[in-house]
PDB file of N, CA and C in Angstrom:
ATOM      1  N   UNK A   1     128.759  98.431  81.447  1.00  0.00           N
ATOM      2  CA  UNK A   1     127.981  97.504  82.229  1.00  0.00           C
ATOM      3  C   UNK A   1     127.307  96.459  81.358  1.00  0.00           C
ATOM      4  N   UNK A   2     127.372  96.456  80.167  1.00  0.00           N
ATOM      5  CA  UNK A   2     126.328  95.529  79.198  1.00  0.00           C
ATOM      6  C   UNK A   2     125.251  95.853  79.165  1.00  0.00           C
ATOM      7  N   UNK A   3     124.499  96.479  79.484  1.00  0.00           N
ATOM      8  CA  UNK A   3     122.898  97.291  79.817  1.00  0.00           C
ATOM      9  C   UNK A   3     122.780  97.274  78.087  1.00  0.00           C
ATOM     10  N   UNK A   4     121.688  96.576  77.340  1.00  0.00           N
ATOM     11  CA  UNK A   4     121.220  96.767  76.804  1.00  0.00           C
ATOM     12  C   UNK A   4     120.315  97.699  76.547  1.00  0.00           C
ATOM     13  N   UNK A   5     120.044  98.971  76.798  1.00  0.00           N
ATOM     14  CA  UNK A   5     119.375 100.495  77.020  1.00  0.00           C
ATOM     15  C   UNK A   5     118.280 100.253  75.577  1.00  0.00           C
ATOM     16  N   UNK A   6     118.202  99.502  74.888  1.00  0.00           N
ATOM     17  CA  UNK A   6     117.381  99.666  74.222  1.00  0.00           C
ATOM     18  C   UNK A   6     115.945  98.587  74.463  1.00  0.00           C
ATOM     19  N   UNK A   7     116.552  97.791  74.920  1.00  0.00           N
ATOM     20  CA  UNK A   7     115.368  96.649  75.329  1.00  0.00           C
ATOM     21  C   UNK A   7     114.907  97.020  76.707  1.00  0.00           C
ATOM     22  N   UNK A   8     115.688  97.555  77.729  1.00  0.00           N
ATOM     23  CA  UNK A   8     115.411  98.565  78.829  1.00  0.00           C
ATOM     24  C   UNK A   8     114.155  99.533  79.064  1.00  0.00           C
ATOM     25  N   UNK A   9     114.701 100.062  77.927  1.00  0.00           N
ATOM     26  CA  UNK A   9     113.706 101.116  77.204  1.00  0.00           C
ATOM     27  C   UNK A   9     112.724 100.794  77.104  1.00  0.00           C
ATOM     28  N   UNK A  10     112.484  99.597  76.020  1.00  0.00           N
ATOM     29  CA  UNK A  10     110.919  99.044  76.122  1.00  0.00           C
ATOM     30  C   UNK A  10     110.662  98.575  76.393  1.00  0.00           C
ATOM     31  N   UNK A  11     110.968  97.284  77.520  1.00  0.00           N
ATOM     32  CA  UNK A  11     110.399  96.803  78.882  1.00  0.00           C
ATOM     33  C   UNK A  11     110.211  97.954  79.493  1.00  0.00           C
ATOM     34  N   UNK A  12     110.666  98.899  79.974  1.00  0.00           N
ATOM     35  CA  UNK A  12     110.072  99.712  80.837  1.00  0.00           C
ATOM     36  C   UNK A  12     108.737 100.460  80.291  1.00  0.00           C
ATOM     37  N   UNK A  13     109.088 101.089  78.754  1.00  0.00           N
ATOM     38  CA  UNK A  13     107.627 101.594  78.617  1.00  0.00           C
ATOM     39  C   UNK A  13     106.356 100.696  78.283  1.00  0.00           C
ATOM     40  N   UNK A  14     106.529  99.673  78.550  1.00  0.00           N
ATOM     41  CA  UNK A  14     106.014  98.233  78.073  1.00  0.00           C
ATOM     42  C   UNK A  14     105.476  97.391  79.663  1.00  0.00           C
ATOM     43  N   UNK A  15     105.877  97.877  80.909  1.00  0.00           N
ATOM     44  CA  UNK A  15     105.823  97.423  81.854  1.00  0.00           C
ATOM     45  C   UNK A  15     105.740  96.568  81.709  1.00  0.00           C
ATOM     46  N   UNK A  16     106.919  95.819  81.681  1.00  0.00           N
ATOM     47  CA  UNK A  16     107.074  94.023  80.870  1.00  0.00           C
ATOM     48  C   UNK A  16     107.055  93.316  82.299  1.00  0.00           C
ATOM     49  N   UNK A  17     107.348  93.909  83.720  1.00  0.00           N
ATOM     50  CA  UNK A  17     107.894  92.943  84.474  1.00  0.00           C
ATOM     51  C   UNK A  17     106.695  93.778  85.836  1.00  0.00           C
ATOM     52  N   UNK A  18     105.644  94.462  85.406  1.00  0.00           N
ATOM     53  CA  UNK A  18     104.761  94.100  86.478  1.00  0.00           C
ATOM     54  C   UNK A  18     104.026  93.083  87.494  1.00  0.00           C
ATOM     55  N   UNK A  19     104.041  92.732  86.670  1.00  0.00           N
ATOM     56  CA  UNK A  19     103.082  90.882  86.691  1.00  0.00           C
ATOM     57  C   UNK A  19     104.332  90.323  88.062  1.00  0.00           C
ATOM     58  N   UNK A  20     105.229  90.329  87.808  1.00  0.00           N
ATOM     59  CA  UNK A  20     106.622  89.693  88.503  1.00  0.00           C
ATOM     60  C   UNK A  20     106.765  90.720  90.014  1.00  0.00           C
ATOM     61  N   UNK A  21     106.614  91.954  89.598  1.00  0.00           N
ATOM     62  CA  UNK A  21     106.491  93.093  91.069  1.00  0.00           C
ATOM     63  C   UNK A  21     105.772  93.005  91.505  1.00  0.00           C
ATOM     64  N   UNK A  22     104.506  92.859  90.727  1.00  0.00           N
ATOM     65  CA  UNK A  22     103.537  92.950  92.363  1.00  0.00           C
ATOM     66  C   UNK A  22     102.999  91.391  92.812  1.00  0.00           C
ATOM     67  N   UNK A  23     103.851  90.529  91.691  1.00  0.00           N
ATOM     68  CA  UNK A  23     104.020  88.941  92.538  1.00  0.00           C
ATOM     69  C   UNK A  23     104.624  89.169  93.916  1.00  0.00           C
ATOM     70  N   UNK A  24     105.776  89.617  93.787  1.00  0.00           N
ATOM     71  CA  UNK A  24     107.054  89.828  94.624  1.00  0.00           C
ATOM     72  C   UNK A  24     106.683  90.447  95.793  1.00  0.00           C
ATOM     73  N   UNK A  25     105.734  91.607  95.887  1.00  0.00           N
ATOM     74  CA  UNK A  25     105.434  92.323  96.762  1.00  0.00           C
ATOM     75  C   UNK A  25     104.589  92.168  97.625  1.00  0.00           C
ATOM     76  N   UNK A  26     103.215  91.204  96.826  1.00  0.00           N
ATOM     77  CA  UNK A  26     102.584  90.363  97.985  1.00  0.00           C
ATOM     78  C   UNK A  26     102.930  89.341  98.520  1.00  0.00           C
ATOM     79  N   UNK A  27     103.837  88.702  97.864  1.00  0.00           N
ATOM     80  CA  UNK A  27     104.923  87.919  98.754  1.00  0.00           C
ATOM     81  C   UNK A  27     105.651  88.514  99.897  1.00  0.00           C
ATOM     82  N   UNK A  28     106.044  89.300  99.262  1.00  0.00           N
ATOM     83  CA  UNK A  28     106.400  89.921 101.009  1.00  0.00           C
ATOM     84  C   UNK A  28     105.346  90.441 101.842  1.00  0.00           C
ATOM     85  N   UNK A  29     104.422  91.081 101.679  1.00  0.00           N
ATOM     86  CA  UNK A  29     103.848  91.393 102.478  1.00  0.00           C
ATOM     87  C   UNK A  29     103.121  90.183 103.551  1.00  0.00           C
ATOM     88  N   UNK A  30     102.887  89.033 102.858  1.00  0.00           N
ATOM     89  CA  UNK A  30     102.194  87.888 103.475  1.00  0.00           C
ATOM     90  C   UNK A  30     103.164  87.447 104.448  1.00  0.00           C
ATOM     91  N   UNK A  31     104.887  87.515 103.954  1.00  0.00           N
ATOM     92  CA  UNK A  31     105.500  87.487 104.765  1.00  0.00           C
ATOM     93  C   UNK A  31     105.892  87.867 106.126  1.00  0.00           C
ATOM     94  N   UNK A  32     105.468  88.743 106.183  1.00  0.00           N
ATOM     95  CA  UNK A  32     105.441  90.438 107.034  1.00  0.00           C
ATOM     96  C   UNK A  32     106.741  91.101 107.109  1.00  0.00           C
ATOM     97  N   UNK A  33     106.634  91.275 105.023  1.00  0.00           N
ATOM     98  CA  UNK A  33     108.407  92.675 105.043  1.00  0.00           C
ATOM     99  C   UNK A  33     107.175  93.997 104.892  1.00  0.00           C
ATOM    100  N   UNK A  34     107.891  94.161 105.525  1.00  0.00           N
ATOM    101  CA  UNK A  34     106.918  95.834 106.228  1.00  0.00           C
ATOM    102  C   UNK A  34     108.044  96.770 105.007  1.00  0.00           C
ATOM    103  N   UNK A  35     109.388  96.888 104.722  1.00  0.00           N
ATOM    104  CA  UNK A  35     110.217  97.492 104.463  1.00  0.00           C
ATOM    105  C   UNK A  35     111.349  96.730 104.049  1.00  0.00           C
ATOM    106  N   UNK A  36     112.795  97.199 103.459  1.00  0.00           N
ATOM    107  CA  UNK A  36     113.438  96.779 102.844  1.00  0.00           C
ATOM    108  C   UNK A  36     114.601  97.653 103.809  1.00  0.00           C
ATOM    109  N   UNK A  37     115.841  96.864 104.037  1.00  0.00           N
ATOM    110  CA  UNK A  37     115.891  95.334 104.237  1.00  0.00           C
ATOM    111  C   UNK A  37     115.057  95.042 105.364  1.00  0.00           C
ATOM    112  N   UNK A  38     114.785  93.812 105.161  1.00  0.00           N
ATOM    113  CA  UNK A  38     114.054  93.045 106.328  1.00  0.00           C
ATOM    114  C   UNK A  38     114.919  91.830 106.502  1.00  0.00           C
ATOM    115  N   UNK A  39     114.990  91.374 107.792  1.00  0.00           N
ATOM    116  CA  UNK A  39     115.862  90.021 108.256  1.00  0.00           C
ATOM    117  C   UNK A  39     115.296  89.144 109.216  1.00  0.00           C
ATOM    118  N   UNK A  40     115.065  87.637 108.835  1.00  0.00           N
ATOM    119  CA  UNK A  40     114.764  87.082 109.486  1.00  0.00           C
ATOM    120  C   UNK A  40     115.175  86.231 109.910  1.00  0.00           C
ATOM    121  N   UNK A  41     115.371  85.972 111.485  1.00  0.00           N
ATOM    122  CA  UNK A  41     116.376  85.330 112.195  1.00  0.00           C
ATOM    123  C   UNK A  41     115.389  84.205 113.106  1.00  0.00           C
ATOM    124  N   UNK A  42     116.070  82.919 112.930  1.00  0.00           N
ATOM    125  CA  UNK A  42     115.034  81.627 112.738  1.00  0.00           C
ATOM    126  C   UNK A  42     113.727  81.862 112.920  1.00  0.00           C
ATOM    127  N   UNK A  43     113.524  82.618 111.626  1.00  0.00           N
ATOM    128  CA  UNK A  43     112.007  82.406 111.090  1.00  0.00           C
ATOM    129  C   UNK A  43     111.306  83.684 111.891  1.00  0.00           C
ATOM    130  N   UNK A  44     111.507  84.578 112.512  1.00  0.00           N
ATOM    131  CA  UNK A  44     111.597  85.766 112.766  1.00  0.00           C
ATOM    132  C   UNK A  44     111.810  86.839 112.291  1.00  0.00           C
ATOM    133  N   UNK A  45     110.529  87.913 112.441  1.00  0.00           N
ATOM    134  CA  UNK A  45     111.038  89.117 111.197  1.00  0.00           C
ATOM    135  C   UNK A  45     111.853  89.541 112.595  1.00  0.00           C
ATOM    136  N   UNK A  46     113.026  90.413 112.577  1.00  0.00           N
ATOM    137  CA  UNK A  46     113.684  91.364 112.964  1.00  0.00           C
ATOM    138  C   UNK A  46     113.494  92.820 113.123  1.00  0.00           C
ATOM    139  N   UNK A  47     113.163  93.229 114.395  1.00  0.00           N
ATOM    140  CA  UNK A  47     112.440  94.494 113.941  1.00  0.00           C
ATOM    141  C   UNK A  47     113.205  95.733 114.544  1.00  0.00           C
ATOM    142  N   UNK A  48     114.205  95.270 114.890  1.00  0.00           N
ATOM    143  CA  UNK A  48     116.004  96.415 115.609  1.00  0.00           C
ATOM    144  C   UNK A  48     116.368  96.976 114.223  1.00  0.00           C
ATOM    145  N   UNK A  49     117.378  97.449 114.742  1.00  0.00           N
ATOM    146  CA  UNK A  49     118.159  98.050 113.663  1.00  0.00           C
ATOM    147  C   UNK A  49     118.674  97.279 113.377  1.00  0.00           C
ATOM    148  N   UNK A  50     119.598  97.524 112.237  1.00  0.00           N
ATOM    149  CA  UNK A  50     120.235  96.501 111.333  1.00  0.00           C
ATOM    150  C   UNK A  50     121.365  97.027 111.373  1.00  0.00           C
ATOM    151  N   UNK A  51     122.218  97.699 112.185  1.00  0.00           N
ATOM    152  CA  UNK A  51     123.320  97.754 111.973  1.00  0.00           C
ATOM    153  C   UNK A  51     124.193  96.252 112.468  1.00  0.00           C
ATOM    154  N   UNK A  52     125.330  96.416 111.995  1.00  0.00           N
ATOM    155  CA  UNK A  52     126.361  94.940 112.642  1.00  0.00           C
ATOM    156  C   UNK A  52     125.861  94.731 114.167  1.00  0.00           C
ATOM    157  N   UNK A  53     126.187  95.413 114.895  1.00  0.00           N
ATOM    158  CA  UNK A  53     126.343  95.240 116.158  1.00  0.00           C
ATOM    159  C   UNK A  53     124.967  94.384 116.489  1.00  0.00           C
ATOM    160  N   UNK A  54     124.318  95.472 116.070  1.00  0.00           N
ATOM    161  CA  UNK A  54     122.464  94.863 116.579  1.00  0.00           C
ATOM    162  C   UNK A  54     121.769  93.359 116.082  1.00  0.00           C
ATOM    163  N   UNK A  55     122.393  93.633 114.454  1.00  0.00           N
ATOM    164  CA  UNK A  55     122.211  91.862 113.979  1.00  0.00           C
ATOM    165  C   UNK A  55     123.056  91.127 115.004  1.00  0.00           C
ATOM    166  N   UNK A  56     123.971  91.069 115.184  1.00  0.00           N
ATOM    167  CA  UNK A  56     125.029  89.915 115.988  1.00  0.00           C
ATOM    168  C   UNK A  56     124.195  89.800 117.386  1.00  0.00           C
ATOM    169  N   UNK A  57     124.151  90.925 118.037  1.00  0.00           N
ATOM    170  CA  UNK A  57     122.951  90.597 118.989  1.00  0.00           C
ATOM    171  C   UNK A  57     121.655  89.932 119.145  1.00  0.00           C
ATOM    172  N   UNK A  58     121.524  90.060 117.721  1.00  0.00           N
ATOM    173  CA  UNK A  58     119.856  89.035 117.658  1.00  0.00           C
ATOM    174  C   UNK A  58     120.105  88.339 117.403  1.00  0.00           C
ATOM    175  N   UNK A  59     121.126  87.777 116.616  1.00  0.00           N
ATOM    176  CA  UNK A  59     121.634  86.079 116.505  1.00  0.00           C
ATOM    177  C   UNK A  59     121.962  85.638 118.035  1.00  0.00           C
ATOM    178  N   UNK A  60     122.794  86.228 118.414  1.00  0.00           N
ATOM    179  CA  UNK A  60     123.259  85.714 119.735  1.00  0.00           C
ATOM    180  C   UNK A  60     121.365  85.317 120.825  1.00  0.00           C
ATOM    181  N   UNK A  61     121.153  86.209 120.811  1.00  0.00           N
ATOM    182  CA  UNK A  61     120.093  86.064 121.413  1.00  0.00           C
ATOM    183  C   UNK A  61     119.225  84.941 121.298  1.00  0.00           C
ATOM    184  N   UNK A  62     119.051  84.675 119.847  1.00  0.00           N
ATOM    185  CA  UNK A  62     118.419  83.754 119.033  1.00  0.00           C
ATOM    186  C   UNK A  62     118.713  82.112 119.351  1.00  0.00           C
ATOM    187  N   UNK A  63     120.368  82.378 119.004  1.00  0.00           N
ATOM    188  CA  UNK A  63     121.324  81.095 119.554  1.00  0.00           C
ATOM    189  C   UNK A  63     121.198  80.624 120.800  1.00  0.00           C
ATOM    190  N   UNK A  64     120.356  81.413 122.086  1.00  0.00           N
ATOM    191  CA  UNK A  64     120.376  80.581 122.885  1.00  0.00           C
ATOM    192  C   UNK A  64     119.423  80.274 123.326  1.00  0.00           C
ATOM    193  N   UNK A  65     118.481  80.666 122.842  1.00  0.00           N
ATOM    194  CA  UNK A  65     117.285  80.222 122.897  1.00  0.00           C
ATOM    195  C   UNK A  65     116.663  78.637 122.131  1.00  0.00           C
TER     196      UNK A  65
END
């Protein structure tokens, strides 16, 4: 995979990329991602299931509105 496992290593014991996660996370939350995945369909969180069927339904739904 190319994984450099040694710089891995100490970014992780180094928590090099906190600062960047819990950027990320109050970003979503302001957003309102409650959970992962989250989908938003024109500008709508989505709050069905996410299987195929159910997304295509909320587009459709979406679309004619």
């Amino acid at each position: 995979m190319g994984l450099d496992v040694s710089r891995f290593s100490h970014e992780l014991a180094e928590h090099a990329h906190v600062a960047k996660i819990r950027e990320d996370l109050l970003s979503g939350i302001q957003s309102g991602v409650n959970g992962t995945p989250t989908f938003f369909i024109n500008g709508m969180r989505h709050d069905g299931s996410y299987d195929l069927r159910s997304l295509l339904a909320a587009i459709e739904t979406a679309a004619e509105s």
